[in-house]
Coordinates of C-alpha atoms in Angstrom, one line a residue:
M450 CA 75.4 130.7 156.0
W451 CA 78.1 129.0 154.0
S452 CA 76.1 129.2 150.7
A453 CA 75.5 132.9 151.2
W454 CA 79.2 133.6 151.8
L455 CA 80.2 131.5 148.7
F456 CA 77.7 133.4 146.5
A457 CA 79.0 136.7 147.7
A458 CA 82.6 135.8 147.2
A459 CA 82.0 134.3 143.7
H460 CA 79.9 137.3 142.7
A461 CA 82.6 139.7 143.8
A462 CA 85.3 137.7 141.9
Q463 CA 82.9 137.2 139.0
W464 CA 83.6 133.5 139.3
C465 CA 80.8 131.0 139.5
S466 CA 80.4 127.3 139.7
L467 CA 77.4 125.4 138.6
S468 CA 77.2 122.2 140.7
P469 CA 74.9 120.8 143.4
G470 CA 74.7 123.2 146.4
T471 CA 75.5 126.4 144.4
P472 CA 72.9 129.1 144.1
Y473 CA 72.7 129.1 140.3
D474 CA 70.1 127.1 138.5
S475 CA 71.4 127.7 135.0
I476 CA 74.1 129.3 132.9
Q477 CA 71.6 132.0 132.0
E478 CA 71.1 132.9 135.7
A479 CA 74.8 133.0 136.3
L480 CA 75.3 135.4 133.4
E481 CA 72.5 137.6 134.5
R482 CA 74.1 137.9 138.0
G483 CA 77.3 139.1 136.4
C484 CA 79.4 135.9 136.4
T485 CA 82.2 136.1 133.9
D486 CA 84.1 132.9 134.7
I487 CA 81.7 129.9 134.9
T488 CA 82.7 126.4 135.7
L489 CA 80.3 123.5 134.8
A490 CA 80.4 120.3 136.7
P491 CA 79.5 117.1 134.8
G492 CA 75.8 117.2 133.9
A493 CA 73.3 118.6 131.4
Y494 CA 72.6 122.3 131.1
E495 CA 70.2 124.5 129.2
G496 CA 71.3 126.8 126.5
F497 CA 71.7 130.6 127.1
G498 CA 71.7 133.9 125.3
L499 CA 73.4 137.3 125.6
Q500 CA 72.1 140.4 124.0
G501 CA 73.2 144.1 124.4
T502 CA 76.2 146.4 124.1
G503 CA 79.2 147.3 126.2
F504 CA 82.4 145.4 127.1
R505 CA 82.3 141.9 128.4
Q506 CA 84.5 138.8 128.7
V507 CA 82.9 135.5 129.4
V508 CA 84.6 132.1 129.9
I509 CA 82.5 129.0 130.3
H510 CA 84.5 125.8 130.9
G511 CA 83.5 122.3 131.8
A512 CA 84.8 119.0 132.9
G513 CA 85.1 117.6 129.3
V514 CA 82.4 116.0 127.2
T515 CA 80.4 115.1 130.4
S516 CA 79.5 118.8 130.7
V517 CA 76.8 119.1 128.1
I518 CA 74.9 122.2 127.0
E519 CA 71.8 120.8 125.4
G520 CA 70.1 124.0 124.3
R521 CA 70.7 126.8 121.8
I522 CA 73.4 129.4 122.4
A523 CA 72.6 132.9 120.9
L524 CA 75.0 135.9 121.1
D525 CA 73.8 139.3 119.8
H526 CA 76.1 142.3 120.3
Q527 CA 75.0 145.5 118.7
G528 CA 76.3 149.0 119.4
G529 CA 79.4 150.1 121.2
G530 CA 81.9 148.0 123.1
A531 CA 83.2 144.5 122.5
W532 CA 82.5 140.9 123.7
T533 CA 84.7 137.9 123.9
V534 CA 83.0 134.5 124.7
D535 CA 85.2 131.4 125.2
L536 CA 83.8 127.9 125.6
E537 CA 86.2 125.3 126.8
R538 CA 86.2 121.6 127.5
L539 CA 82.6 120.8 127.1
S540 CA 80.0 119.5 124.7
L541 CA 77.3 121.3 122.7
D542 CA 74.4 119.0 121.8
P543 CA 71.1 120.8 121.3
R544 CA 69.3 117.7 120.3
D545 CA 66.6 119.4 118.2
D546 CA 67.7 123.0 117.8
E547 CA 70.2 125.3 116.2
T548 CA 73.5 124.9 118.1
L549 CA 75.1 128.3 118.1
R550 CA 74.5 131.7 116.5
A551 CA 76.7 134.8 116.9
Q552 CA 75.9 138.1 115.4
G553 CA 77.8 141.3 115.8
E554 CA 78.1 144.8 114.4
L555 CA 81.7 144.2 113.3
P556 CA 84.0 141.2 113.4
E557 CA 86.1 143.0 116.0
T558 CA 83.2 143.6 118.4
L559 CA 82.2 140.0 118.9
A560 CA 84.7 137.2 119.2
L561 CA 83.6 133.6 119.9
S562 CA 86.1 130.7 120.5
L563 CA 85.7 127.0 121.0
D564 CA 88.6 125.2 122.7
R565 CA 88.4 121.4 123.0
V566 CA 84.7 121.4 122.4
E567 CA 82.6 118.6 120.9
V568 CA 79.7 119.9 118.8
V569 CA 76.9 117.7 117.5
C570 CA 74.7 119.3 114.9
S571 CA 71.0 118.5 114.8
D572 CA 69.0 117.1 111.9
N573 CA 67.4 119.6 109.6
K574 CA 68.7 122.6 111.7
E575 CA 71.3 125.2 111.2
C576 CA 74.4 124.4 113.3
I577 CA 76.9 127.2 113.8
T578 CA 76.2 130.5 112.1
I579 CA 78.5 133.5 112.3
D580 CA 77.3 136.9 111.1
T581 CA 79.7 139.9 111.2
A582 CA 81.7 138.2 114.0
S583 CA 84.9 136.4 114.6
F584 CA 84.9 132.6 115.2
R585 CA 87.8 130.5 116.3
A586 CA 88.0 126.7 117.0
V587 CA 90.9 124.8 118.5
E588 CA 91.0 121.0 118.8
T589 CA 87.3 121.1 118.3
S590 CA 85.2 118.3 116.8
I591 CA 82.1 119.3 114.8
S592 CA 80.0 116.4 113.5
T593 CA 76.4 115.7 112.6
R594 CA 73.4 113.8 113.7
G595 CA 71.2 113.2 110.7
S596 CA 71.5 115.9 108.0
P597 CA 71.7 119.5 109.3
K598 CA 71.2 122.5 107.0
T599 CA 74.7 123.7 107.5
L600 CA 77.8 122.8 109.6
V601 CA 79.6 126.1 109.9
T602 CA 78.5 129.2 107.9
A603 CA 80.1 132.6 108.2
N604 CA 79.0 135.9 106.5
H605 CA 81.2 139.1 106.6
G606 CA 83.2 137.6 109.4
H607 CA 86.6 136.1 110.4
V608 CA 86.8 132.3 110.6
Q609 CA 89.8 130.6 112.0
L610 CA 90.0 126.8 112.4
E611 CA 93.2 125.7 114.2
A612 CA 95.2 122.6 115.1
G613 CA 93.3 119.4 115.7
T614 CA 89.9 120.7 114.6
S615 CA 87.8 118.4 112.5
L616 CA 84.5 118.9 110.6
R617 CA 82.8 115.7 109.4
G618 CA 79.4 114.7 108.1
G619 CA 76.8 115.5 105.5
T620 CA 74.8 118.7 105.3
Q621 CA 71.9 119.8 103.2
N622 CA 73.8 122.6 101.6
G623 CA 76.6 120.2 100.9
W624 CA 79.6 122.0 102.5
L625 CA 81.3 121.6 105.8
L626 CA 82.5 125.2 105.9
Q627 CA 80.9 127.9 103.9
T628 CA 82.1 131.5 104.1
T629 CA 80.9 134.6 102.2
S630 CA 82.8 137.9 102.2
S631 CA 85.0 136.7 105.0
I632 CA 88.6 136.2 106.0
T633 CA 89.0 132.4 106.1
S634 CA 91.9 130.7 107.8
V635 CA 92.4 126.9 108.3
L636 CA 95.6 126.5 110.2
G637 CA 96.6 123.1 111.3
T638 CA 100.0 122.0 112.4
Q639 CA 102.2 119.1 111.3
D640 CA 101.3 117.1 114.3
R641 CA 97.7 118.1 114.5
P642 CA 96.2 118.9 111.1
V643 CA 92.7 120.2 110.5
T644 CA 90.5 117.6 109.0
F645 CA 87.5 117.9 106.6
G646 CA 85.9 114.5 105.9
A647 CA 82.9 112.2 105.3
S648 CA 80.8 114.8 103.6
G649 CA 78.1 113.9 101.1
R650 CA 79.2 116.8 98.9
G651 CA 82.2 119.0 99.7
G652 CA 84.7 120.5 102.1
V653 CA 85.2 124.3 102.0
L654 CA 83.4 126.8 99.9
T655 CA 84.5 130.5 100.1
T656 CA 83.0 133.3 98.1
G657 CA 84.4 136.8 98.0
G658 CA 86.5 138.1 100.9
E659 CA 90.0 139.3 101.3
S660 CA 91.7 136.0 101.7
T661 CA 91.5 132.2 102.1
T662 CA 94.5 130.6 103.8
I663 CA 94.8 126.8 104.3
A664 CA 97.8 125.1 105.9
W665 CA 98.5 121.6 107.2
T666 CA 95.0 120.3 106.4
R667 CA 93.6 117.0 105.3
F668 CA 90.6 116.7 103.0
Q669 CA 89.4 113.2 102.9
D670 CA 86.4 111.1 101.8
L671 CA 84.5 114.0 100.2
A672 CA 82.0 113.1 97.5
G673 CA 81.9 116.6 96.1
G674 CA 84.6 119.3 95.6
A675 CA 87.2 119.5 98.3
L676 CA 87.9 123.3 98.0
S677 CA 86.0 125.8 96.0
V678 CA 87.1 129.4 95.9
S679 CA 85.3 132.2 94.1
D680 CA 86.3 135.8 93.7
V681 CA 88.7 135.8 96.6
A682 CA 91.5 138.3 96.3
Q683 CA 94.3 136.1 97.8
V684 CA 94.4 132.3 98.1
G685 CA 97.2 130.3 99.8
V686 CA 97.2 126.5 100.3
T687 CA 100.3 124.9 101.8
D688 CA 101.2 121.5 103.2
T689 CA 97.8 120.0 102.5
Q690 CA 96.6 116.6 101.3
F691 CA 93.4 116.0 99.3
C692 CA 92.3 112.4 99.6
G693 CA 89.1 110.6 98.4
P694 CA 86.7 110.6 95.5
S695 CA 86.3 114.3 94.9
P696 CA 85.5 114.9 91.2
R697 CA 87.0 118.4 91.3
V698 CA 89.5 118.8 94.1
V699 CA 90.5 122.5 93.9
Q700 CA 88.3 124.9 91.9
V701 CA 89.2 128.6 91.6
E702 CA 86.8 130.9 89.8
G703 CA 87.8 134.5 89.4
G704 CA 89.7 136.6 91.9
C705 CA 93.3 136.0 92.7
G706 CA 94.2 139.6 92.1
E707 CA 96.7 139.4 94.9
G708 CA 97.9 135.9 94.0
C709 CA 96.7 132.3 94.3
V710 CA 99.4 129.8 95.3
L711 CA 99.4 126.0 96.1
D712 CA 102.6 125.0 97.7
R713 CA 103.5 121.5 98.9
V714 CA 100.1 120.0 98.1
G715 CA 99.4 116.3 97.6
V716 CA 96.4 115.1 95.6
G717 CA 95.7 111.4 95.2
A718 CA 93.2 108.7 96.1
S719 CA 92.1 105.2 95.3
A720 CA 88.7 105.9 93.9
F721 CA 88.4 109.3 92.2
A722 CA 85.0 109.9 90.5
S723 CA 85.0 111.1 87.0
P724 CA 86.1 113.6 85.8
G725 CA 88.8 113.5 88.6
I726 CA 90.3 117.0 88.0
A727 CA 92.9 118.2 90.5
L728 CA 92.8 121.9 89.5
S729 CA 90.1 123.8 87.7
S730 CA 90.8 127.5 87.4
D731 CA 90.0 130.5 85.3
A732 CA 92.4 132.7 87.3
P733 CA 96.2 132.8 87.5
L734 CA 97.4 130.0 89.7
L735 CA 100.9 129.0 90.8
V736 CA 101.5 125.4 91.9
H737 CA 104.8 124.6 93.6
Q738 CA 106.5 121.4 94.9
S739 CA 103.3 119.4 94.8
T740 CA 102.3 115.8 93.9
F741 CA 99.4 114.6 91.8
R742 CA 98.3 111.0 91.1
D743 CA 95.2 108.8 90.3
L744 CA 93.5 111.6 88.3
D745 CA 91.9 112.0 84.9
L746 CA 93.2 115.5 84.6
V747 CA 95.6 117.6 86.6
V748 CA 94.5 120.9 85.1
A749 CA 91.2 122.0 83.5
G750 CA 90.0 125.5 82.8
Q751 CA 89.6 128.0 80.0
N752 CA 91.9 131.0 79.7
S753 CA 93.7 130.2 82.8
A754 CA 97.4 130.9 83.4
I755 CA 98.5 128.0 85.5
D756 CA 102.2 127.7 86.3
L757 CA 103.3 124.2 87.5
Q758 CA 106.8 124.4 89.1
Q759 CA 108.6 121.4 90.6
I760 CA 105.7 119.0 90.6
V761 CA 105.4 115.3 90.4
V762 CA 102.7 113.6 88.3
F763 CA 102.1 109.9 87.9
G764 CA 99.3 107.3 87.8
T765 CA 97.2 110.0 85.9
T766 CA 95.6 110.0 82.4
S767 CA 96.4 113.5 81.3
L768 CA 98.2 116.7 82.3
G769 CA 95.3 118.6 80.7
G770 CA 95.3 122.3 80.5
Q771 CA 93.5 124.4 77.8
G772 CA 94.9 127.7 78.8
A773 CA 98.4 129.1 79.2
L774 CA 99.9 126.1 81.0
S775 CA 103.6 126.0 81.8
V776 CA 105.6 123.2 83.5
S777 CA 109.1 123.7 84.8
E778 CA 111.6 121.7 86.9
S779 CA 109.1 118.9 87.2
L780 CA 108.8 115.1 86.9
V781 CA 105.9 113.9 84.8
D782 CA 105.5 110.2 84.1
A783 CA 105.9 109.2 80.5
A784 CA 102.5 107.5 80.5
V785 CA 100.8 110.8 81.3
Q786 CA 99.3 112.6 78.2
V787 CA 100.4 116.2 77.6
P788 CA 98.5 118.9 75.7
P789 CA 99.6 119.5 72.1
G790 CA 102.5 121.9 71.8
L791 CA 103.8 121.4 75.3
D792 CA 107.3 119.9 75.2
L793 CA 108.3 118.6 78.6
G794 CA 111.8 117.6 77.5
D795 CA 113.8 115.9 80.2
Q796 CA 110.9 116.5 82.7
E797 CA 109.2 113.5 81.1
V798 CA 110.6 110.4 82.9
H799 CA 109.7 106.9 83.9
L800 CA 108.8 107.8 87.5
R801 CA 108.8 104.1 88.6
E802 CA 112.5 104.4 88.5
L803 CA 112.4 107.3 91.0
V804 CA 109.5 106.9 93.3
S805 CA 107.5 104.4 95.2
A806 CA 103.8 105.3 95.9
T807 CA 101.8 103.5 98.5
R808 CA 98.2 104.0 99.5
D809 CA 96.9 104.8 102.9
S810 CA 94.1 102.2 103.0
F811 CA 92.6 103.7 106.1
R812 CA 92.2 107.2 104.6
Q813 CA 92.1 106.4 100.9
C814 CA 95.1 108.7 100.4
A815 CA 98.1 108.3 98.2
E816 CA 101.5 108.9 99.8
F817 CA 104.4 109.9 97.6
R818 CA 107.7 108.6 98.7
Y819 CA 111.2 109.0 97.3
H820 CA 114.7 108.5 98.4
P821 CA 116.3 112.0 98.9
E822 CA 119.8 110.9 97.9
M823 CA 118.9 109.2 94.6
P824 CA 121.2 110.6 91.9
E825 CA 118.3 111.0 89.4
N826 CA 116.5 113.5 91.7
P827 CA 116.6 117.1 90.7
D828 CA 118.0 119.6 93.2
W829 CA 114.6 120.6 94.4
L830 CA 113.8 117.1 95.6
T831 CA 116.8 117.0 98.0
A832 CA 114.7 118.1 100.9
P833 CA 113.5 115.0 102.7
R834 CA 109.8 115.6 102.6
V835 CA 106.6 114.3 101.1
A836 CA 104.8 116.6 98.8
G837 CA 101.7 116.8 101.0
L838 CA 101.1 116.6 104.7
Y839 CA 104.0 114.9 106.5
A840 CA 107.8 115.5 106.5
L841 CA 109.9 112.4 106.2
A842 CA 112.7 111.4 108.5
V843 CA 116.1 110.7 106.9
T844 CA 117.4 108.3 109.5
D845 CA 118.0 104.7 108.6
G846 CA 116.3 101.8 110.5
P847 CA 118.0 98.8 112.1
D848 CA 118.7 97.0 108.9
G849 CA 121.5 99.5 108.0
D850 CA 120.6 99.6 104.2
G851 CA 120.9 103.4 104.1
V852 CA 117.3 103.9 103.2
P853 CA 115.2 106.0 105.6
Y854 CA 112.4 104.1 107.4
R855 CA 109.6 106.0 105.6
F856 CA 110.9 104.4 102.3
D857 CA 111.5 101.0 103.9
C858 CA 108.5 98.6 104.3
D859 CA 110.8 96.1 106.2
D860 CA 113.4 97.8 108.2
D861 CA 114.8 94.5 109.5
D862 CA 115.8 93.3 106.0
P863 CA 118.4 95.3 104.1
T864 CA 117.4 93.7 100.8
I865 CA 113.8 95.1 101.0
H866 CA 113.2 98.9 100.4
A867 CA 111.7 101.3 97.9
L868 CA 114.9 101.4 95.8
Q869 CA 115.2 97.7 95.5
P870 CA 113.7 96.2 92.3
E871 CA 111.4 93.2 92.5
F872 CA 114.2 90.9 91.3
R873 CA 113.4 87.5 92.8
V874 CA 110.5 85.1 93.5
D875 CA 110.7 84.9 97.3
G876 CA 107.2 85.7 98.6
F877 CA 108.2 89.3 99.7
D878 CA 107.5 92.7 98.4
D879 CA 111.1 93.6 97.6
D880 CA 110.5 97.1 96.3
C881 CA 107.7 98.1 98.7
D882 CA 105.2 99.0 96.0
G883 CA 102.4 96.7 97.3
F884 CA 103.0 93.9 94.7
I885 CA 104.7 90.7 95.5
D886 CA 106.8 88.6 93.1
C887 CA 105.1 87.8 89.9
Y888 CA 102.2 90.1 90.7
D889 CA 104.6 93.0 90.1
T890 CA 104.4 92.7 86.4
Q891 CA 106.4 95.9 85.7
D892 CA 109.5 94.7 87.5
M893 CA 109.0 91.0 86.8
P894 CA 107.2 90.5 83.5
P895 CA 106.2 86.9 82.5
W896 CA 108.9 84.8 80.8
T897 CA 107.8 84.4 77.2
E898 CA 110.9 83.3 75.3
D899 CA 110.3 80.7 72.5
A900 CA 113.4 80.5 70.4
D901 CA 112.5 77.5 68.2
R902 CA 108.9 78.9 67.7
D903 CA 107.2 75.6 68.5
G904 CA 104.7 77.2 70.8
W905 CA 106.4 76.0 73.9
I906 CA 108.0 78.6 76.2
S907 CA 111.7 77.9 77.0
Y908 CA 112.2 76.7 80.6
P909 CA 112.5 79.8 82.8
P910 CA 115.7 80.4 84.7
P911 CA 115.6 80.7 88.5
D912 CA 113.7 83.6 90.0
V913 CA 111.7 84.3 86.8
C914 CA 107.9 84.4 86.6
G915 CA 106.5 81.8 84.3
S916 CA 103.7 82.5 81.8
G917 CA 102.3 79.0 81.6
S918 CA 103.0 75.3 82.2
Q919 CA 104.1 74.1 78.8
W920 CA 107.9 74.5 79.1
D921 CA 110.2 73.6 76.2
C922 CA 113.0 71.3 77.3
D923 CA 115.0 72.1 74.2
D924 CA 114.3 75.5 72.8
T925 CA 116.7 75.0 69.9
D926 CA 114.8 71.9 68.5
P927 CA 111.1 72.3 67.7
T928 CA 110.6 68.5 68.0
I929 CA 111.6 68.4 71.7
N930 CA 109.5 70.2 74.2
D931 CA 107.5 68.3 76.8
L932 CA 108.3 68.2 80.5
V933 CA 108.9 65.0 82.6
P934 CA 107.7 64.3 86.1
F935 CA 110.4 64.1 88.8
Y936 CA 110.2 63.2 92.5
E937 CA 112.1 64.0 95.6
D938 CA 114.3 61.1 96.8
V939 CA 115.4 61.8 100.4
D940 CA 116.9 58.4 101.2
D941 CA 118.8 58.3 97.9
D942 CA 117.6 54.8 96.9
G943 CA 116.6 55.7 93.4
F944 CA 112.9 55.8 94.1
G945 CA 111.0 59.0 95.0
T946 CA 107.7 60.0 96.5
G947 CA 105.3 63.0 96.9
T948 CA 103.8 65.3 94.3
P949 CA 105.6 65.2 91.0
V950 CA 107.5 68.3 89.7
Y951 CA 107.5 68.6 86.0
L952 CA 110.9 69.6 84.7
C953 CA 113.2 69.2 81.8
P954 CA 115.7 66.4 82.4
D955 CA 118.6 68.8 82.4
N956 CA 117.1 70.6 85.3
S957 CA 116.3 67.6 87.5
E958 CA 119.4 67.4 89.6
G959 CA 118.7 65.9 93.0
L960 CA 115.4 64.3 91.9
V961 CA 114.5 60.9 90.4
A962 CA 112.1 59.9 87.6
V963 CA 110.6 56.9 89.4
D964 CA 108.2 57.1 92.3
G965 CA 106.6 54.5 94.5
D966 CA 108.8 54.7 97.6
C967 CA 106.6 54.0 100.6
D968 CA 109.2 55.1 103.2
D969 CA 111.6 57.7 101.8
A970 CA 113.5 57.8 105.1
R971 CA 114.9 54.2 104.6
G972 CA 117.1 53.2 101.8
D973 CA 116.3 49.5 102.1
V974 CA 112.6 50.2 101.6
N975 CA 111.4 50.6 98.0
P976 CA 109.6 48.7 95.2
E977 CA 112.8 46.6 94.7
G978 CA 113.5 45.9 98.3
V979 CA 113.6 42.4 99.9
D980 CA 110.7 41.9 102.3
L981 CA 111.8 40.0 105.5
P982 CA 109.1 38.1 107.3
N983 CA 107.8 38.9 110.7
D984 CA 109.7 42.2 111.1
G985 CA 106.7 44.5 110.7
I986 CA 108.3 46.4 107.7
D987 CA 107.0 46.3 104.2
Q988 CA 110.5 46.4 102.5
D989 CA 109.2 45.9 98.9
C990 CA 106.4 48.4 99.2
S991 CA 103.9 45.8 98.1
G992 CA 101.3 46.9 100.6
T993 CA 101.4 43.7 102.7
E994 CA 103.8 42.2 105.2
L995 CA 105.5 38.8 104.8
V996 CA 104.7 36.4 107.7
G997 CA 106.7 33.1 108.3
V998 CA 104.8 30.1 109.9
V999 CA 106.7 27.1 111.3
E1000 CA 105.1 23.7 111.0
G1001 CA 105.4 20.9 113.7
G1002 CA 104.6 22.8 116.8
G1003 CA 106.9 25.8 116.4
C1004 CA 110.5 26.5 117.1
S1005 CA 112.2 28.1 120.1
C1006 CA 114.8 29.6 117.6
E1007 CA 117.5 28.5 119.9
V1008 CA 120.2 25.8 118.9
G1009 CA 122.6 24.5 121.5
G1010 CA 121.8 27.3 123.9
S1011 CA 123.1 29.9 121.5
E1012 CA 121.5 32.5 119.2
G1013 CA 122.9 30.8 116.0
G1014 CA 119.9 28.5 115.8
G1015 CA 117.6 31.5 115.5
L1016 CA 119.6 32.9 112.6
L1017 CA 119.6 29.4 110.9
A1018 CA 115.8 29.1 111.3
L1019 CA 115.3 32.6 109.8
G1020 CA 117.5 31.8 106.9
S1021 CA 115.6 28.6 106.2
L1022 CA 112.3 30.5 106.1
V1023 CA 113.7 33.1 103.6
L1024 CA 115.1 30.3 101.4
A1025 CA 111.7 28.5 101.4
Y1026 CA 109.9 31.7 100.5
R1027 CA 112.2 32.5 97.6
R1028 CA 111.9 28.9 96.1
R1029 CA 108.2 28.9 96.3
R1030 CA 108.0 32.4 94.6
S1031 CA 110.3 31.1 91.8
G1032 CA 108.6 27.7 91.5
G1033 CA 111.9 25.8 92.1
S1034 CA 112.6 22.8 94.5
S1035 CA 115.7 21.4 96.2
G1036 CA 114.3 17.8 96.0
R1037 CA 113.5 17.7 99.7
S1038 CA 111.0 19.4 101.8
L1039 CA 111.8 22.0 104.5
P1040 CA 110.2 21.7 107.9
G1041 CA 108.3 24.9 107.5
R1042 CA 106.4 27.0 104.8
A1043 CA 106.2 30.6 104.0
Q1044 CA 103.0 32.4 103.1
R1045 CA 101.5 35.9 102.6
S1046 CA 99.1 37.2 105.2

């Protein structure tokens, strides 16, 4: 009775629940009975299909990844009307089949969305295919089991990947997202970027279509090209980082009739594969407020009009560019080669004086950092942001050094930050560039001064990195050079101990030239000390203790009930010991004898 009432109520409201005790055996049955709002309890479910015309809105939501649809989903809308199908908070894992296919008559007549869905694509199968339909994914993870044929493929459709969505894994066609004659939008947010990564070949390939728009996106660990755009009318890439060993990061072929713009883009990695080209284009391209590092070439392409405005380039072999390349209001490191005929003027600088670059070891990315109030910065660098994915805070940390925390690798020490040169040998990375003390050879080059030209380097001043161990003690006289060993003397008795320090005599203040002190905490113990018998102390550092033996049955060391007799007996023993060591005699024998034990 209760089951019948629940079924009738749910059917009237078009709401259905698939759980033990409900009348539906499958999602397919619920759909066929007219359910439009389906709730899945934790468990495994078969795939389903919809085919036909008319108007329909379907929402299927689960209890998270524990609600798993293990079969294929097929949507086929042809003719009049429109469908919207929303999948929320569940998992799609077909095991050995295509995951999802949506086919419509127009993109406006069939709209499919995934919201907080985990998709696992099967080996050697198509994964998600969109034909003449609209596809939207929000906070959705799409990954691979084995090597599927594709990850997401769209033809003549609209594709929109939104905040928190990630596509990862290798595919047989080599691309994580491939669109043809489609409107392609990848729209992350600052807090939740869209991520493409861990592909055996590439990230996004778009061919034809009205537009490709990418914002707040991270491309990482891609063995092939990160973004390839061909014959697309309008291209816009903003607030995006490209990280990892992509040989050609952004490639544009044809199109761009309505403009192609890269704005606030960061390109850099620790292991770029040759040729390591950031931009390859045969179409007009504007690049604005972007950063490039660790590349062979920034620009490559024939007959391309590439306009670089307000960019930063360092750690790179060549600017490149065989077409109409222009550079304005930019900072290009002096070590970067520029094409013949291109005069950078005051745009060519020693960037090490302006920026500090650190690598993100977890993502193989380069992060560009600068201090927004540095006087050398051009006006366009006054905005406190990284040319790439994340904006930078301008607030100082607890050390009060005036340097924002994103430029400060030790916010508890005001002498350590990105604007501080590596000026001392102290075991710390003073300038936050990843190199400590003498390993930072640009800020602290080895000391090589040899004024008298005798082959011995002059003794380095404090906080200077040495280049060898042959220090010259007098760099004005070629006949004087070698160092002398000195020792620490804590008890200040003229004898030292421990590992010798080789110094010039003029630099040995506080040290001594003689070692051999066996107890550097006592000033009366050293090689010239007087060893007193029977006290358990080796005062002369001979390695043995002096023992006094009294002949004739011993001595109570007491005279007349006082302690004076003990002192008299001890003095007699010391006198006898000294006379026997020197071979002398007083003409009469003492009642005792002294000997070494």
